[in-house]
Coordinates of C-alpha atoms in Angstrom, one line a residue:
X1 CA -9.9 34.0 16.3
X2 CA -11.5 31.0 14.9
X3 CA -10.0 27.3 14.0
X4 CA -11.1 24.6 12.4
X5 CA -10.6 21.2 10.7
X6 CA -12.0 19.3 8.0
X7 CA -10.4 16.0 7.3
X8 CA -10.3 15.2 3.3
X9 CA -8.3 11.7 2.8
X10 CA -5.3 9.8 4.6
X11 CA -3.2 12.6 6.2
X12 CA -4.7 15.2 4.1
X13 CA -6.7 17.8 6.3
X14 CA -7.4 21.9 6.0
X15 CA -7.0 23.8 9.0
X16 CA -8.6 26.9 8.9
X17 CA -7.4 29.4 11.3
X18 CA -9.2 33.2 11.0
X19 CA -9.9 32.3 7.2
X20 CA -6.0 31.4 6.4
X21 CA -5.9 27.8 4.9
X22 CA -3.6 25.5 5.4
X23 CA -4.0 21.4 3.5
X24 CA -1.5 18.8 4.9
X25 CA -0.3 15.6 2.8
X26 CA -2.6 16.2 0.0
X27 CA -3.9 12.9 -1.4
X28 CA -7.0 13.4 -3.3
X29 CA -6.8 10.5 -5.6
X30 CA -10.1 8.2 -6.2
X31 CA -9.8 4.7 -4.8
X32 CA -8.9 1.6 -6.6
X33 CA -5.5 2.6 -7.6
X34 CA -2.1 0.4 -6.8
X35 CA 0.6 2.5 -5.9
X36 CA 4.6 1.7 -5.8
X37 CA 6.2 3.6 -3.0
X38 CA 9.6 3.0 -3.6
X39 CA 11.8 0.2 -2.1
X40 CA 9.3 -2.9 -3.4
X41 CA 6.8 -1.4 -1.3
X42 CA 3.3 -1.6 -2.7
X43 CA -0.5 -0.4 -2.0
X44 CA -4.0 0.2 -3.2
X45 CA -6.2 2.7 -2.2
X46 CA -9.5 1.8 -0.9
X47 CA -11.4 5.1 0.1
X48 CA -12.2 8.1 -2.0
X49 CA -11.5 11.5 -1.0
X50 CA -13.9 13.2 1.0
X51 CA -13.7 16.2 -1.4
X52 CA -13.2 16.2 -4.4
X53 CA -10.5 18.8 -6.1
X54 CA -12.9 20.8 -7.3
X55 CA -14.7 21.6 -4.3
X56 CA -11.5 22.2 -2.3
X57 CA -11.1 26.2 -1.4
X58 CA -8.5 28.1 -2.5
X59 CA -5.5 27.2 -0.5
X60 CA -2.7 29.6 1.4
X61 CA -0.5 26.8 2.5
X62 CA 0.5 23.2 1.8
X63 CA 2.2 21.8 4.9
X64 CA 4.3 18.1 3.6
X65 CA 5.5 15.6 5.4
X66 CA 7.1 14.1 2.4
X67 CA 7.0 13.6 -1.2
X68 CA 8.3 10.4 -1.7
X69 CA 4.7 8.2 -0.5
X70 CA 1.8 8.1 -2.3
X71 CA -0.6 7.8 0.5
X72 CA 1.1 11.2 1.4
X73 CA 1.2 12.7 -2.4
X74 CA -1.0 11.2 -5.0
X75 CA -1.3 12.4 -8.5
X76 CA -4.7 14.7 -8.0
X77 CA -2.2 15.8 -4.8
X78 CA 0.2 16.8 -6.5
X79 CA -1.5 18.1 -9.4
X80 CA -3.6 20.6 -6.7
X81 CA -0.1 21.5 -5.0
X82 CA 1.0 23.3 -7.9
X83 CA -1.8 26.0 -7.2
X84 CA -1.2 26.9 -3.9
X85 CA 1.3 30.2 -3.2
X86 CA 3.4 28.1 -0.4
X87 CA 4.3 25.0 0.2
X88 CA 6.5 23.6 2.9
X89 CA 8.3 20.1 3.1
X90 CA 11.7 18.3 3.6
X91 CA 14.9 19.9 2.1
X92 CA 14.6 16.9 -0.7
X93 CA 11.0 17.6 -1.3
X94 CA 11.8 21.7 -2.0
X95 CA 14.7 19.8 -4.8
X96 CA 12.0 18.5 -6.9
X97 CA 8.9 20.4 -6.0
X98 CA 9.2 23.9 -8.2
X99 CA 8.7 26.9 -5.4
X100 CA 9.0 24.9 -2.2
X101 CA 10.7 25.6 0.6
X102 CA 12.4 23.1 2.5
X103 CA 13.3 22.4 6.5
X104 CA 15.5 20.6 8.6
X105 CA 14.4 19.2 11.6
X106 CA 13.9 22.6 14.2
X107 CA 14.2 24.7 11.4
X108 CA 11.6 27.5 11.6
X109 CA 9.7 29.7 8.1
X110 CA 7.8 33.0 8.9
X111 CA 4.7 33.7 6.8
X112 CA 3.1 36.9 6.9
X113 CA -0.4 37.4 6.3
X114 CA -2.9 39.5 7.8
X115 CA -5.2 36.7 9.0
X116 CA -3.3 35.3 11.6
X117 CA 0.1 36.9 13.5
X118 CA 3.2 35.8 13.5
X119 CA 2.1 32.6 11.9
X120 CA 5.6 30.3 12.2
X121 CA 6.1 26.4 10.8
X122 CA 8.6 23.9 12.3
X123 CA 10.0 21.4 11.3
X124 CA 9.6 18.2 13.9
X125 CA 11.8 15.4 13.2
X126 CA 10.1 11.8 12.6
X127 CA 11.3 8.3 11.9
X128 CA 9.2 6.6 9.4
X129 CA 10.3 3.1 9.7
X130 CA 11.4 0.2 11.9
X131 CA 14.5 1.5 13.7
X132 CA 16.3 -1.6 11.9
X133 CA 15.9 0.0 8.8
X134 CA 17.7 2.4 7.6
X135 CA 16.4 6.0 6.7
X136 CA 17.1 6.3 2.8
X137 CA 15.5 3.8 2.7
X138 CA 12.2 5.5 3.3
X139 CA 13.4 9.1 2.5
X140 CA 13.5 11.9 4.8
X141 CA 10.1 12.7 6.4
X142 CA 9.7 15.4 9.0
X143 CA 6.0 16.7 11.0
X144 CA 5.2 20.4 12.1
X145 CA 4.6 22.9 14.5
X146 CA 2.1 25.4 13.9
X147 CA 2.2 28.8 16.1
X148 CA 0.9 32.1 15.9
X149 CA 0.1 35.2 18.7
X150 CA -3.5 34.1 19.2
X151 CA -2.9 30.4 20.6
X152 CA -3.9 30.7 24.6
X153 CA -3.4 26.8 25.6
X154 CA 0.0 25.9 23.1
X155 CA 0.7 25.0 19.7
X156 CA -0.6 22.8 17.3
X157 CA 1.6 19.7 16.5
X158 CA 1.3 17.5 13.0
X159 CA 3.4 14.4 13.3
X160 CA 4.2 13.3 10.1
X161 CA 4.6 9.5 9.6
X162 CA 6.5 7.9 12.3
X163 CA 6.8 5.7 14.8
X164 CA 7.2 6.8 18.2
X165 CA 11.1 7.5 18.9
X166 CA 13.1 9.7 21.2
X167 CA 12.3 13.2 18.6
X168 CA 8.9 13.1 19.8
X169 CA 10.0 13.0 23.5
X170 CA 11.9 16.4 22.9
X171 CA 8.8 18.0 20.9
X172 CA 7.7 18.0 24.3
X173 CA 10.0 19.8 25.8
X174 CA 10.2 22.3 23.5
X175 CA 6.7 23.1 23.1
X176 CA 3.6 23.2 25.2
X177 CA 1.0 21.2 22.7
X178 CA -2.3 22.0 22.4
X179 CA -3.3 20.1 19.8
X180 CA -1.9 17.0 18.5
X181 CA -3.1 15.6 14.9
X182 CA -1.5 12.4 14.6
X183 CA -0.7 10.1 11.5
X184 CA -1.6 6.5 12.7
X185 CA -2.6 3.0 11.2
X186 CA 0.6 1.3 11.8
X187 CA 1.3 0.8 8.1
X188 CA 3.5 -2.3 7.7
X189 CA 5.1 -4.6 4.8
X190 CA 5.2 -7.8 5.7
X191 CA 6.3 -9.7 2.9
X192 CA 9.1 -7.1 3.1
X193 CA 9.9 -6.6 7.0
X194 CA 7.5 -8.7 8.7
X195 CA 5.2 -6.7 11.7
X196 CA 8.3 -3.9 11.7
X197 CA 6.1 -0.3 11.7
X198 CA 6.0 2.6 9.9
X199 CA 3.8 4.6 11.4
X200 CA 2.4 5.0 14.9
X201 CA -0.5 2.2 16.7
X202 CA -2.2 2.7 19.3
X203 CA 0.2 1.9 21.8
X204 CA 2.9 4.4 20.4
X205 CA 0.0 6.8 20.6
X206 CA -0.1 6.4 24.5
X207 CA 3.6 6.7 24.2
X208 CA 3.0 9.8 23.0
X209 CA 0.6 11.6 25.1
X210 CA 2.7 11.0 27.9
X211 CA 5.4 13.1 26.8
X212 CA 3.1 15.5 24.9
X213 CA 0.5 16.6 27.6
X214 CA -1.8 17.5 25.3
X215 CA -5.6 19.0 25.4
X216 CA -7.1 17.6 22.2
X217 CA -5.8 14.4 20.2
X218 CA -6.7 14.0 16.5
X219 CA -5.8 10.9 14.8
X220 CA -5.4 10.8 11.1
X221 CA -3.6 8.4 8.8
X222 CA -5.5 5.5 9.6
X223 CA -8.2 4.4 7.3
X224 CA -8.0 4.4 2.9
X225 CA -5.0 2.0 2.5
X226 CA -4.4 -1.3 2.4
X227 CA -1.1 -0.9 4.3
X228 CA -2.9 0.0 7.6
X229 CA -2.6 -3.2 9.8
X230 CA -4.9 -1.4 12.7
X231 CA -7.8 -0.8 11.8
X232 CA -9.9 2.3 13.0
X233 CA -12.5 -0.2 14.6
X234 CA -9.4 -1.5 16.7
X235 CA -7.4 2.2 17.1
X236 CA -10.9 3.5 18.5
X237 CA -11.1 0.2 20.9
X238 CA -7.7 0.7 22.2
X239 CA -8.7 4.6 23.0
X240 CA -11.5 3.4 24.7
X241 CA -9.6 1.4 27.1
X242 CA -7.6 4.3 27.9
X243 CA -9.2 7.0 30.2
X244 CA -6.8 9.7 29.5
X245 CA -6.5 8.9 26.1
X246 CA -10.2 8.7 25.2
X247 CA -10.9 11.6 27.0
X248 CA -8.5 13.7 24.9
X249 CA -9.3 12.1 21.7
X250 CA -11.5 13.6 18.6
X251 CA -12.3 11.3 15.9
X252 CA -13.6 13.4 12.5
X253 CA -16.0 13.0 10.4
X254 CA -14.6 12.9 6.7
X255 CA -15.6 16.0 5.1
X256 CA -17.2 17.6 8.1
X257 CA -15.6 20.7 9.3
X258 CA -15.3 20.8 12.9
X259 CA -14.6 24.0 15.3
X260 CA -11.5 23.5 17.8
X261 CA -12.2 27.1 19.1

């Protein structure tokens, strides 16, 4: 069995486990752009994709958080999408994305292929905003479980955008985590909600390993927008300060394929 990951852009990285690929959040847009998100929320992008489209593999999987965020789904993302056999999202994504199928929170999808065994996708629930604002708002967003035969130390665990909130808590006790890739940069709109979060910091980060016990710690999410308000120079700090945390953690290189077996 062999596993890797390459992170591309934003959220969007390919896990490669025995040759089966799998692309998360695809964003593959060049920088520069201004994006509307919905709700008066605005962006621009600020870092190109570490690949481009065309020197992407050929894709088995597409594993989405959500469809309503650019920083999740940008045009090149969605174009590339359309080529890949499966893709996984939220039950509103699977309404407007031709072929996909959708989740609820815990619910599982079997795929078969002969690369890896019993490969199974869950859906994690997530909150992707302050908890004073209200979820349609945002749209639903959910994260994933990853699990096949082969895995000797747990599962692999995708957040999703969130904050951290009580559904992370019982990820934990549902599952024994081996790896956690998780979508940081605590992405606020001020001139909407003031310093309310989106997505995790670093301090809902050491909320999470806590409940999580988990051997490796990816972050992702965290660099390429201008909605991040902590920056990777402050994220990485904050790690550092941590013992347990900076131990655990594994900070990729952009377009640099790395082994976690």
């Amino acid at each position: 069995m062999k596993l890797s990951i390459t992170h591309i852009d934003t959220a969007c990285v390919l896990l490669d486990i025995n040759g089966y690929k799998i692309l998360t959040d695809p964003t593959l847009d060049a920088a520069g752009h201004l994006y509307y998100h919905g709700s008066g929320t605005f962006s621009r992008k600020t870092e190109d994709p570490a690949l481009p489209v065309d020197k992407l593999p050929a894709v088995d999987l597409v594993l989405l958080s959500h469809h309503q965020h650019k920083d999740n789904f940008d045009r090149n993302g969605q174009e590339f999408t359309k080529t890949v056999p499966t893709v996984i999202s939220t039950k509103p994504a699977a309404r407007t994305i031709s072929g996909a199928i959708g989740l609820d929170d815990w619910e599982s999808y079997k795929i078969t292929t002969q690369s890896v065994t019993n490969l199974t996708i869950t859906a994690t629930p997530a909150q992707h905003h302050p908890w004073w604002v209200p979820e349609f708002l945002v749209g639903k967003v959910i994260g994933f479980i990853i699990a096949f035969d082969e895995q000797k130390n747990g599962v692999i665990y995708i957040s999703g955008d969130t904050v951290y909130f009580k559904g992370i808590a019982e990820v934990g006790r549902r599952y024994k985590i081996d790896v956690g890739i998780f979508h940081l940069g605590s992405v606020q709109f001020r001139y909407l909600t003031g310093f309310g979060q989106y997505t995790m910091d670093s301090n809902d980060l050491l909320k999470a390993v806590k409940v999580l016990d988990m051997n490796k710690i990816i972050p992702i999410h965290h660099k390429g927008w201008t909605h991040f308000k902590q920056t990777e120079n402050k994220l990485k700090e904050a790690i550092a300060r941590n013992e347990q945390l900076h131990n655990k953690t594994l900070f990729l290189t952009s377009g640099v394929q790395t082994p976690l077996i």
